[in-house]
Amino acid sequence: MHAAAKRYGRKGLIGAAFLIAFISFGDLLFPPPLHRGEAYSPLAVDREGRWLHAFTTPEGRWRFAVDLNDIDPIFVERLLAVEDKRFYGHAGVDVAALARASLDAVRTGRIRSGASTITMQTARLLEPRPRTVPSKLIEIVRAAQLERRLSKREILELYLTLAPYGGNLEGVRAASLAYFGKEPSRLTDAEQALLIALPQAPEARRPDRSVKRATDARAKILKKLAASGALTPERAREAQSAPLVSTRNPFPRSAYHTTRRLVQSENFTKGVLETSLDLAIQHEAERLVRAHAAQAQAGATASLMVIANDTREVRASVGSSGVTAPGGWIDLTRAVRSPGSTLKPLIYALAFEDGLVGPDTVIDDMPRAFGDYAPENFDRTFRGEVRVKDALQHSLNLPAVSLLDRLGAPRFAALIKSTGAPLRNAARADKQPGLALALGGAGMTAQDLGVLYAALANGGEAHPLQWTSATTTTDASTGRRLFSEENAARIAQILKDAPALAGRAPSALSTSAPRVAFKTGTSYGYRDAWAAGYNDDYTVIAWVGRADGAPRPGVTGRKAAAPLLMDMFDALTAGEQGVNEAPSREEANPPAIALRAGVRGSGPEIVFPRTGVELFASNESDRGFSLAARGGVQNYRWYVSGAPVSVDATSGRAIWRPDKPGFYDVLVVDGRGRQARSKVRVRLSG
């Protein structure tokens, strides 16, 4: 008897061991599909963690990771009071609830209570199946597997990440943001009750589809919470009378092009992407781009970039005026376009570096051919001998091409390429960069120009642009020095002293206008209008044109892109008191080398109006102001803010008739192309 008992006992132990081994082996062989709970909607945030743009999962779902630290603990308590009051006491299956539900089903002949725990519901969300008895058995096994692998906290977070809330909303964060426009840490009693009710029948109870069913479901939950003591009857009645939302809030859609590119990059593996963008600057940049594109010719759009000089972090990047604009889905900060004259400052900086010229060196602006290449100035006129700084400020073509010829186009192209911003040359037989580089004869992107102008802003040292907080670095190992700090400062001063835009106060005469070193560019055929500039803190690149590259006759960088650039700088420096720098002085010992030998002599001097004066124009008179100069060679030509001033037929004098108040740049050019200028303000009287 005892032997038989022993024998059967050993068999029982062996059988139990086999059963345990079978279960363990099956658990290892068929683990629960936890990977589904790790697939989140990509979410891009700015440098302060503020939402920029969210994207759906590959299946088209809105699903955001949940951390219990970010959920109101009262909401969790109420959820468990309704769904699984013994959650912390069972091992995945509430045996008492399951037995009660089974007896009730036998007695009534139908299933009235599923007795599913939070863990079982999580198992079903990970692996959806029809609601049948075999499915229930699988859920029980899966629940046990989840309890073995995860803590109670992790199971709750997984459930709150996957729970359905209607439509393509999954998880309590997506639902809270879509229905109430806020995180689930700040929900009211009524909002919490609705979010507890929705997963039980998400499609039937969607508040944006059926307000009545959603209201009834919320009332049932509030009644249960009051009955369980999780909510007082008074607060339950108050919550029931609260209005119900009937629409969904859209998710943030700032920086569409940039965030989409970043989240699709191979380096992005987490649910939240921390970018270098600044939400406030991004919003303002998008607003300005929309406003300027709306004022442009039909079919035109724009792009805009803002870069922090100290770190090269991109603070704003606007690829177009909107995804619904013509070609608006294209990120035009990455589109290869002709940069026009925007590379000229780098040509002059390199010429300074080589000692070829200095800012006050005299250089020829006269017709000249370079082999079969015969460039002209934009206005098709030539100014004779000019100072280098004036040639750059007025974007004269011949001096820039002459310098590039001395420097060597291949060398200049190699320098640009060394920064990671290559020039895209058109197919040529010799495959060598040509002198047309000086005037935009090769393709670049706005991002490429951002690298180059940020280098000008930082003493001549180029670094790659930084787009995420994880990649930010500006150490020497990533940099490439293009030219010295001294020569970078020379270029900055020249560009800061460039003629102000029409109707805009010259910064040298204003205590509030930002001191911006800027250069404009217009590509051949008026296809691209550029403006690039920088101050002490930021570099800004603006482009205006058509996404399809169609020409826009007469639209220049100065007219179309420069106002956008300056408006962005105004926004960046709003509230700051401008500090005016002293006007640049002519070099005490300018380089003796000029690109053409010639008699310099003394240039013209403006007698009227001198720099800093205020002129009062009458609304009732068109007499205007008679412009006067002395010295130099006669046959003066006058320009005000870039526009030529006509000569009065009777007096033979240049008469300027300003049509509105504002700040103006007055320029006189003598017969040898030498210049003088003044900056004045016009006020209206009478």
XYZ file of C-alpha atoms in Angstrom:
686
model
C 0.000 0.000 0.000
C 2.723 2.352 1.024
C 4.770 1.276 -2.014
C 1.844 2.009 -4.331
C 1.346 5.363 -2.701
C 5.005 6.115 -3.133
C 4.875 5.031 -6.726
C 1.856 7.209 -7.501
C 3.438 10.070 -5.544
C 6.572 9.927 -7.660
C 4.446 9.847 -10.816
C 2.504 12.852 -9.581
C 5.669 14.803 -8.898
C 7.060 13.829 -12.281
C 3.794 14.839 -13.960
C 3.763 18.149 -12.116
C 7.355 18.745 -13.109
C 6.528 17.985 -16.745
C 3.512 20.307 -16.548
C 5.601 23.120 -15.080
C 8.302 22.508 -17.662
C 5.694 22.481 -20.447
C 4.179 25.730 -19.213
C 7.586 27.366 -18.793
C 8.721 26.186 -22.216
C 5.494 27.407 -23.755
C 5.886 30.725 -21.977
C 9.344 31.141 -23.478
C 8.325 29.869 -26.893
C 5.161 31.986 -27.143
C 5.809 35.228 -25.214
C 3.205 37.998 -25.197
C 3.680 40.529 -28.040
C 4.913 43.384 -25.868
C 6.505 45.116 -28.881
C 3.103 46.493 -29.902
C 3.006 48.500 -26.712
C 6.346 50.059 -27.623
C 5.180 51.520 -30.952
C 4.288 55.149 -30.233
C 3.263 58.119 -32.315
C 6.464 60.054 -33.053
C 6.360 63.322 -31.151
C 8.754 66.189 -31.832
C 9.217 68.785 -29.101
C 11.191 72.015 -28.971
C 14.240 72.746 -26.829
C 12.002 73.379 -23.801
C 9.940 70.212 -24.281
C 6.954 72.002 -25.857
C 5.007 70.135 -28.552
C 5.882 70.976 -32.139
C 4.416 68.192 -34.243
C 3.024 64.717 -33.694
C 2.685 61.961 -36.295
C 0.520 58.850 -36.315
C 1.941 55.357 -35.966
C 2.481 53.331 -39.162
C -1.057 51.948 -38.704
C -2.473 55.479 -38.577
C -3.066 55.555 -34.809
C -2.515 58.326 -32.296
C -0.717 56.626 -29.417
C 1.575 58.297 -26.887
C 3.597 56.657 -24.145
C 2.117 56.982 -20.658
C 4.059 57.532 -17.446
C 2.040 57.203 -14.237
C 3.980 60.154 -12.833
C 2.166 62.309 -15.401
C -1.313 60.912 -14.654
C -3.574 62.200 -11.887
C -3.424 59.428 -9.217
C -7.098 60.049 -8.448
C -7.933 59.073 -12.023
C -6.031 55.789 -11.596
C -7.858 55.059 -8.318
C -11.226 55.681 -9.951
C -10.319 53.550 -12.966
C -9.442 50.627 -10.707
C -12.579 51.155 -8.617
C -14.676 50.616 -11.751
C -12.597 48.143 -13.756
C -10.482 46.079 -11.340
C -10.837 46.832 -7.624
C -8.548 43.918 -6.622
C -5.877 44.777 -9.200
C -3.031 44.868 -6.677
C -4.114 41.612 -5.011
C -4.383 39.161 -7.915
C -1.845 37.583 -10.246
C -3.548 38.596 -13.466
C -6.890 36.836 -12.936
C -9.471 37.785 -10.310
C -10.638 34.256 -9.425
C -13.558 35.447 -7.281
C -14.871 37.764 -10.001
C -14.405 35.065 -12.640
C -16.324 32.495 -10.574
C -19.135 34.956 -9.916
C -19.393 35.848 -13.607
C -19.416 32.142 -14.588
C -22.216 31.307 -12.133
C -24.192 34.316 -13.308
C -23.796 33.217 -16.923
C -24.994 29.676 -16.092
C -27.963 31.003 -14.146
C -29.129 33.572 -16.736
C -28.013 31.805 -19.873
C -25.998 34.790 -21.095
C -22.771 36.571 -20.246
C -23.487 39.782 -18.368
C -20.061 40.375 -16.857
C -16.753 39.477 -18.438
C -14.768 39.669 -15.173
C -11.736 40.800 -17.167
C -9.007 42.333 -15.082
C -6.880 45.248 -16.236
C -4.153 42.712 -16.967
C -6.505 40.565 -19.081
C -7.731 43.630 -20.945
C -4.129 44.609 -21.608
C -3.460 41.133 -22.992
C -6.451 41.550 -25.329
C -5.196 44.977 -26.473
C -1.810 43.503 -27.282
C -3.380 40.610 -29.190
C -6.967 41.403 -30.287
C -9.280 38.381 -30.705
C -13.022 37.745 -31.035
C -14.756 37.621 -27.646
C -15.240 33.880 -27.295
C -14.619 31.350 -24.530
C -11.346 30.112 -26.146
C -10.224 33.712 -26.460
C -10.971 34.258 -22.788
C -8.814 31.257 -21.884
C -5.945 32.641 -23.976
C -6.339 36.011 -22.241
C -6.028 34.270 -18.862
C -2.766 32.640 -19.953
C -1.466 35.870 -21.438
C -2.404 37.752 -18.263
C -0.315 35.329 -16.222
C 2.576 35.868 -18.622
C 2.300 39.650 -18.284
C 2.270 39.425 -14.500
C 5.480 37.382 -14.626
C 7.245 39.911 -16.824
C 5.926 43.289 -15.718
C 5.262 45.105 -12.481
C 1.769 46.317 -11.631
C 2.861 49.856 -12.480
C 4.148 48.773 -15.891
C 0.904 46.889 -16.616
C -1.145 49.966 -15.767
C 1.047 52.154 -17.992
C 0.730 49.648 -20.832
C -3.058 49.539 -20.480
C -3.327 53.342 -20.394
C -1.130 53.505 -23.513
C -3.170 51.011 -25.570
C -6.774 51.478 -24.389
C -9.096 52.514 -27.274
C -10.930 55.837 -27.025
C -12.712 56.047 -30.356
C -11.572 56.444 -33.926
C -7.803 56.272 -34.185
C -7.202 57.421 -30.606
C -5.363 54.991 -28.362
C -4.209 55.689 -24.842
C -5.326 58.151 -22.243
C -2.857 60.883 -23.318
C -4.070 60.903 -26.917
C -7.697 60.937 -25.758
C -7.185 63.669 -23.168
C -5.366 65.902 -25.637
C -7.798 65.247 -28.493
C -11.026 65.663 -26.525
C -10.027 68.185 -23.859
C -6.855 69.814 -25.180
C -4.811 69.050 -22.054
C -2.672 66.410 -20.411
C -4.404 63.756 -18.235
C -2.890 65.263 -15.096
C -5.467 68.078 -15.067
C -8.779 66.365 -15.780
C -12.054 67.294 -14.095
C -14.388 64.732 -12.500
C -16.593 64.761 -15.601
C -13.641 64.329 -17.953
C -12.214 61.471 -15.906
C -15.584 59.690 -15.918
C -15.833 59.956 -19.699
C -12.324 58.572 -20.208
C -13.119 55.641 -17.889
C -16.301 54.910 -19.844
C -14.941 55.161 -23.390
C -12.718 52.015 -23.559
C -15.721 49.820 -22.695
C -17.420 50.747 -26.007
C -15.195 53.300 -27.750
C -16.999 53.606 -31.072
C -20.512 53.649 -29.668
C -19.670 56.226 -27.008
C -17.502 58.643 -28.988
C -18.524 62.163 -27.911
C -17.761 63.527 -31.368
C -20.208 61.054 -32.898
C -22.926 60.466 -30.282
C -23.305 63.015 -27.526
C -26.260 61.172 -25.959
C -24.525 57.815 -25.646
C -21.403 59.479 -24.309
C -23.488 61.398 -21.766
C -25.307 58.252 -20.642
C -22.054 56.297 -20.329
C -20.499 59.084 -18.286
C -23.533 59.119 -15.993
C -23.189 55.383 -15.326
C -19.544 55.757 -14.387
C -20.284 58.696 -12.110
C -22.992 56.627 -10.401
C -20.542 53.740 -9.860
C -17.899 56.090 -8.490
C -20.396 57.594 -6.062
C -21.545 54.127 -4.977
C -17.973 52.976 -4.359
C -17.105 56.082 -2.376
C -14.548 57.262 -4.951
C -16.673 60.389 -5.537
C -19.189 62.191 -3.348
C -22.817 62.244 -4.579
C -22.705 66.055 -4.748
C -19.634 66.093 -6.983
C -21.108 63.299 -9.094
C -24.255 65.367 -9.735
C -22.156 68.435 -10.509
C -20.019 66.459 -12.962
C -23.097 65.055 -14.672
C -24.332 68.587 -15.426
C -21.015 69.604 -17.009
C -21.173 70.186 -20.786
C -19.824 67.386 -22.955
C -17.226 67.961 -25.648
C -18.484 67.173 -29.142
C -15.355 67.769 -31.242
C -11.741 66.649 -31.345
C -8.846 69.064 -31.041
C -6.167 68.829 -33.728
C -2.685 67.881 -32.608
C 0.136 70.448 -32.972
C 1.480 70.921 -36.494
C 4.421 73.309 -36.186
C 7.655 72.847 -38.152
C 6.074 70.201 -40.384
C 8.950 69.750 -42.833
C 11.736 69.684 -40.262
C 10.042 67.427 -37.733
C 8.909 64.989 -40.421
C 12.442 64.713 -41.761
C 13.925 64.235 -38.295
C 11.477 61.588 -37.097
C 11.994 59.621 -40.300
C 15.755 59.632 -39.923
C 17.457 56.378 -39.058
C 18.791 57.797 -35.811
C 15.322 58.327 -34.328
C 14.252 55.363 -32.199
C 12.312 56.859 -29.262
C 8.773 58.169 -28.945
C 9.849 61.768 -28.235
C 12.334 63.659 -30.389
C 13.958 66.639 -28.681
C 14.779 69.197 -31.366
C 16.804 72.399 -31.177
C 13.835 74.469 -32.390
C 12.181 77.152 -30.253
C 8.396 77.059 -30.415
C 7.932 80.829 -30.024
C 10.482 81.665 -32.735
C 9.091 78.912 -34.983
C 5.542 80.243 -34.664
C 6.653 83.784 -35.481
C 8.708 82.593 -38.463
C 5.725 80.643 -39.820
C 3.463 83.665 -39.367
C 5.863 85.954 -41.213
C 6.334 83.499 -44.083
C 2.565 83.175 -44.523
C 2.115 86.950 -44.441
C 4.872 87.668 -46.970
C 3.793 84.860 -49.302
C 0.226 86.210 -49.237
C 1.504 89.586 -50.499
C 3.663 88.058 -53.239
C 2.667 87.183 -56.777
C 0.336 84.250 -57.292
C 2.071 80.918 -56.914
C 4.913 82.313 -54.803
C 5.946 80.876 -51.469
C 8.851 81.428 -49.087
C 11.179 79.705 -46.659
C 12.947 81.009 -43.570
C 15.615 79.772 -41.172
C 16.841 81.119 -37.817
C 20.137 79.824 -36.400
C 21.620 80.534 -32.965
C 25.148 81.788 -33.614
C 26.784 80.430 -30.472
C 25.718 76.788 -30.893
C 24.648 76.633 -34.580
C 21.352 75.217 -33.319
C 18.438 75.819 -35.684
C 15.800 77.734 -33.746
C 13.247 77.913 -36.582
C 12.920 76.328 -39.997
C 9.954 77.041 -42.274
C 9.975 75.002 -45.477
C 7.084 76.792 -47.203
C 4.118 79.035 -46.550
C 1.916 75.986 -45.912
C 1.386 72.431 -47.091
C -1.666 73.553 -49.072
C 0.309 76.222 -50.973
C 1.588 75.352 -54.470
C 4.461 72.943 -53.844
C 3.991 73.507 -50.129
C 4.830 69.914 -49.193
C 8.418 70.505 -50.398
C 10.936 71.619 -47.785
C 12.372 74.576 -49.654
C 15.150 75.078 -47.106
C 16.622 71.921 -48.674
C 15.831 72.746 -52.301
C 18.888 73.371 -54.486
C 18.638 76.878 -55.947
C 20.922 79.497 -57.426
C 22.182 81.663 -54.536
C 22.543 84.781 -56.698
C 24.959 87.267 -55.119
C 24.827 85.872 -51.597
C 28.301 84.280 -51.920
C 30.023 87.605 -52.632
C 30.842 88.350 -48.962
C 32.840 85.123 -48.783
C 34.759 86.022 -51.941
C 35.724 89.378 -50.437
C 36.615 87.775 -47.092
C 38.961 85.352 -48.846
C 40.476 88.235 -50.823
C 41.081 90.085 -47.543
C 42.668 86.935 -46.170
C 45.078 86.753 -49.107
C 45.947 90.440 -48.832
C 44.705 91.190 -52.337
C 42.537 94.086 -51.237
C 41.154 95.824 -48.177
C 37.816 97.528 -47.622
C 39.104 100.872 -48.944
C 41.143 99.568 -51.862
C 40.077 101.034 -55.189
C 38.873 98.480 -57.679
C 37.596 98.753 -61.239
C 33.931 98.445 -62.122
C 34.288 98.634 -65.888
C 33.278 96.310 -68.738
C 35.626 93.374 -69.024
C 35.590 89.884 -70.501
C 37.074 86.814 -68.843
C 37.602 84.583 -71.822
C 34.123 83.990 -73.197
C 32.491 85.195 -69.970
C 31.464 88.874 -69.946
C 29.406 89.668 -66.843
C 27.414 92.857 -66.361
C 26.082 94.644 -63.305
C 22.474 94.065 -62.356
C 21.465 97.562 -63.494
C 23.617 97.244 -66.680
C 25.665 100.320 -65.760
C 29.293 100.636 -64.653
C 30.746 102.985 -62.050
C 34.415 103.157 -62.913
C 36.719 103.099 -59.897
C 35.021 102.201 -56.610
C 36.150 101.220 -53.158
C 35.919 97.533 -52.329
C 33.455 98.072 -49.489
C 31.170 100.086 -51.768
C 31.386 97.381 -54.418
C 30.198 94.799 -51.888
C 27.524 97.004 -50.354
C 26.040 97.731 -53.784
C 26.622 94.179 -55.029
C 28.589 95.166 -58.113
C 29.307 92.149 -60.268
C 32.554 93.018 -62.068
C 34.640 93.580 -58.911
C 33.433 90.279 -57.391
C 34.187 88.324 -60.568
C 37.607 89.995 -60.848
C 38.492 88.956 -57.308
C 37.269 85.415 -57.867
C 39.420 85.283 -60.996
C 42.455 86.230 -58.883
C 41.566 83.766 -56.115
C 40.663 80.892 -58.428
C 37.131 79.509 -58.737
C 38.196 75.883 -57.968
C 39.884 77.018 -54.764
C 36.815 78.993 -53.689
C 34.517 76.049 -54.469
C 36.787 73.726 -52.451
C 36.640 76.104 -49.492
C 32.848 76.108 -49.574
C 32.747 72.332 -49.918
C 34.991 71.923 -46.863
C 32.187 73.333 -44.682
C 29.804 70.547 -45.657
C 27.833 72.949 -47.853
C 28.861 71.889 -51.374
C 28.180 73.846 -54.528
C 26.119 71.837 -57.020
C 27.586 72.657 -60.402
C 25.724 72.220 -63.638
C 27.176 69.587 -65.964
C 30.218 71.041 -67.711
C 32.669 69.543 -70.153
C 35.656 70.388 -67.951
C 33.742 69.749 -64.702
C 35.560 72.706 -63.145
C 33.841 75.518 -61.222
C 33.733 78.729 -63.225
C 33.703 82.435 -62.477
C 29.906 82.425 -62.631
C 30.063 81.165 -59.019
C 30.348 84.806 -57.970
C 26.900 85.532 -59.393
C 25.077 82.361 -58.402
C 26.260 80.024 -61.131
C 25.967 76.920 -58.927
C 23.236 75.422 -56.768
C 22.959 75.737 -52.988
C 20.274 75.303 -50.352
C 19.111 77.670 -47.636
C 20.639 75.270 -45.131
C 23.982 75.522 -46.933
C 23.831 79.320 -46.778
C 22.971 79.028 -43.101
C 26.276 77.237 -42.493
C 28.232 79.904 -44.391
C 26.581 82.968 -42.875
C 26.742 81.509 -39.372
C 30.483 81.171 -40.047
C 30.667 84.874 -40.962
C 28.818 85.640 -37.729
C 31.281 83.573 -35.683
C 34.622 84.963 -36.709
C 35.042 82.905 -39.877
C 34.709 79.423 -38.363
C 32.154 77.067 -39.928
C 30.346 74.278 -38.082
C 27.482 71.983 -39.138
C 23.967 73.044 -38.243
C 22.495 71.342 -35.180
C 18.898 70.100 -35.299
C 18.497 68.055 -32.097
C 19.691 68.456 -28.536
C 21.443 65.097 -28.771
C 23.794 66.248 -31.550
C 24.629 69.755 -30.369
C 28.362 70.341 -30.489
C 30.518 73.200 -31.727
C 33.931 72.012 -30.588
C 37.029 72.451 -32.716
C 36.822 68.928 -34.113
C 33.661 69.796 -36.052
C 34.809 73.233 -37.218
C 36.563 74.551 -40.317
C 38.208 77.965 -40.226
C 37.570 79.835 -43.477
C 39.301 83.112 -42.659
C 40.471 85.133 -39.666
C 38.268 86.835 -37.099
C 39.647 90.191 -38.205
C 38.535 89.700 -41.790
C 35.176 88.309 -40.698
C 34.720 91.507 -38.654
C 35.615 93.614 -41.707
C 32.918 91.895 -43.757
C 30.396 92.304 -40.944
C 31.031 96.041 -40.732
C 30.712 96.488 -44.492
C 27.429 94.591 -44.588
C 26.061 96.500 -41.592
C 26.744 99.780 -43.405
C 24.948 98.665 -46.569
C 22.120 100.913 -47.827
C 18.953 100.487 -45.808
C 15.813 99.119 -47.394
C 13.433 101.681 -48.869
C 11.254 103.188 -46.155
C 13.230 101.523 -43.373
C 15.267 103.397 -40.801
C 19.011 102.881 -41.236
C 20.229 101.191 -38.094
C 23.048 103.711 -37.797
C 20.464 106.467 -37.242
C 18.148 104.540 -34.955
C 18.407 103.363 -31.366
C 15.845 100.623 -31.919
C 16.611 99.173 -35.357
C 18.623 95.938 -35.122
C 22.223 96.138 -36.365
C 22.174 93.480 -39.061
C 24.907 92.553 -41.483
C 22.991 91.382 -44.539
C 23.337 90.603 -48.213
C 20.677 90.028 -50.835
C 20.761 87.916 -53.962
C 18.677 87.418 -57.093
C 19.189 84.436 -59.357
C 19.286 84.548 -63.131
C 15.826 85.027 -64.600
C 14.386 86.255 -61.273
C 13.722 82.693 -60.128
C 15.050 83.078 -56.595
C 15.037 86.054 -54.245
C 17.439 85.708 -51.294
C 18.400 87.618 -48.186
C 20.944 86.356 -45.658
C 22.065 88.206 -42.558
C 23.230 88.050 -38.987
C 23.553 90.035 -35.783
C 25.359 89.128 -32.559
C 22.880 86.382 -31.665
C 21.221 84.959 -34.759
C 21.743 84.166 -38.417
C 18.658 84.345 -40.649
C 18.227 83.024 -44.201
C 15.170 84.064 -46.224
C 14.121 82.856 -49.671
C 11.114 83.874 -51.773
C 10.102 82.333 -55.082
C 8.038 79.628 -56.709
C 8.433 75.988 -55.752
C 8.474 75.000 -59.429
C 11.333 77.422 -60.175
C 9.298 79.581 -62.555
C 10.660 83.121 -63.056
C 9.049 86.182 -61.473
C 10.257 89.133 -63.571
C 11.350 92.157 -61.586
C 11.226 90.453 -58.176
C 14.620 90.853 -56.510
C 16.113 89.720 -53.240
C 16.097 93.307 -51.977
C 12.406 93.775 -52.764
C 11.025 90.360 -51.803
C 13.343 88.543 -49.385
C 15.067 91.354 -47.463
C 11.809 92.659 -45.895
C 11.077 89.128 -44.641
C 14.590 88.902 -43.220
C 14.330 92.237 -41.428
C 10.872 91.471 -40.054
C 12.310 88.298 -38.537
C 15.156 90.242 -36.938
C 12.642 92.778 -35.621
C 10.775 89.928 -33.949
C 13.976 88.420 -32.545
C 15.112 91.733 -31.061
C 11.703 93.051 -29.956
C 12.036 94.860 -26.656
C 15.819 95.171 -26.864
C 17.437 98.595 -26.903
C 19.682 98.882 -29.925
C 23.299 99.875 -29.398
C 24.668 101.822 -32.337
C 28.221 101.124 -33.300
C 30.537 103.875 -34.469
C 30.610 104.217 -38.250
C 33.405 102.247 -39.816
C 36.545 104.289 -40.434
C 38.636 104.077 -43.558
C 41.741 102.045 -42.989
C 44.789 104.067 -41.951
C 46.981 101.974 -44.245
C 44.836 100.299 -46.891
C 46.511 97.669 -49.066
C 48.500 99.275 -51.853
C 47.344 96.704 -54.369
C 44.414 97.671 -56.558
C 43.104 95.479 -59.311
C 43.766 98.273 -61.774
C 46.308 101.019 -61.411
C 44.771 104.446 -61.542
C 44.796 107.923 -60.056
C 42.721 107.894 -56.938
C 42.740 111.537 -55.985
C 40.014 112.853 -53.691
C 36.466 111.708 -54.238
C 33.261 113.751 -54.067
C 31.811 115.155 -50.848
C 28.095 115.684 -50.250
C 27.372 119.279 -49.321
C 23.626 118.824 -48.998
C 22.098 116.898 -47.323
C 24.788 115.877 -44.837
C 24.546 112.757 -42.671
C 22.229 113.037 -39.685
C 20.142 116.025 -40.805
C 16.342 116.035 -40.744
C 14.532 117.383 -43.810
C 11.002 118.728 -43.640
C 8.927 118.202 -46.768
C 5.606 119.901 -47.327
C 2.532 117.936 -48.302
C 1.405 120.871 -50.446
C 4.591 121.389 -52.445
C 6.532 119.347 -54.927
C 9.579 121.628 -55.029
C 11.794 118.907 -53.566
C 15.390 119.225 -52.402
C 18.330 120.247 -54.570
C 21.215 117.828 -54.005
C 24.712 119.326 -53.962
C 28.252 117.922 -53.924
C 31.803 119.172 -54.393
C 35.158 117.650 -55.261
C 35.943 114.669 -57.402
C 35.190 114.708 -61.095
C 31.992 116.382 -62.249
C 29.091 114.644 -64.037
C 27.660 113.514 -60.709
C 25.033 110.778 -60.594
C 22.707 110.743 -57.565
C 20.820 107.847 -55.980
C 18.432 107.817 -53.027
C 17.893 104.422 -51.400
C 19.129 102.825 -54.610
C 16.818 104.754 -56.973
C 18.379 107.248 -59.425
C 17.448 110.919 -58.987
C 16.507 112.770 -62.174
C 18.124 116.076 -63.205
C 15.914 119.138 -63.530
C 15.934 120.306 -67.149
C 15.918 124.023 -66.225
C 18.441 124.238 -63.408
C 20.579 121.232 -64.339
C 20.512 120.106 -60.707
C 19.440 116.779 -59.259
C 16.103 117.385 -57.511
C 14.895 114.820 -54.974
C 11.190 114.738 -54.148
C 10.562 112.245 -51.308
C 7.041 110.850 -51.416
C 6.822 109.721 -47.778
C 8.557 110.245 -44.447
C 11.308 107.905 -43.361
C 15.037 107.295 -43.414
C 16.957 107.477 -46.691
C 20.434 106.659 -47.990
C 21.766 109.381 -50.352
C 24.604 108.407 -52.693
C 26.585 110.475 -55.182
C 28.950 108.955 -57.771
C 31.423 111.141 -59.655
C 32.724 110.692 -63.174
C 35.353 108.188 -62.040
C 32.961 106.056 -60.027
C 34.094 107.380 -56.652
C 31.322 107.748 -54.130
C 30.109 109.626 -51.087
C 26.931 109.136 -49.168
C 24.844 110.447 -46.328
C 21.977 109.141 -44.275
C 19.080 111.491 -43.557
C 15.559 111.531 -42.203
C 12.538 113.108 -43.912
C 9.578 114.438 -41.955
C 6.353 115.848 -43.371
C 5.200 119.324 -42.370
C 2.067 121.224 -43.156
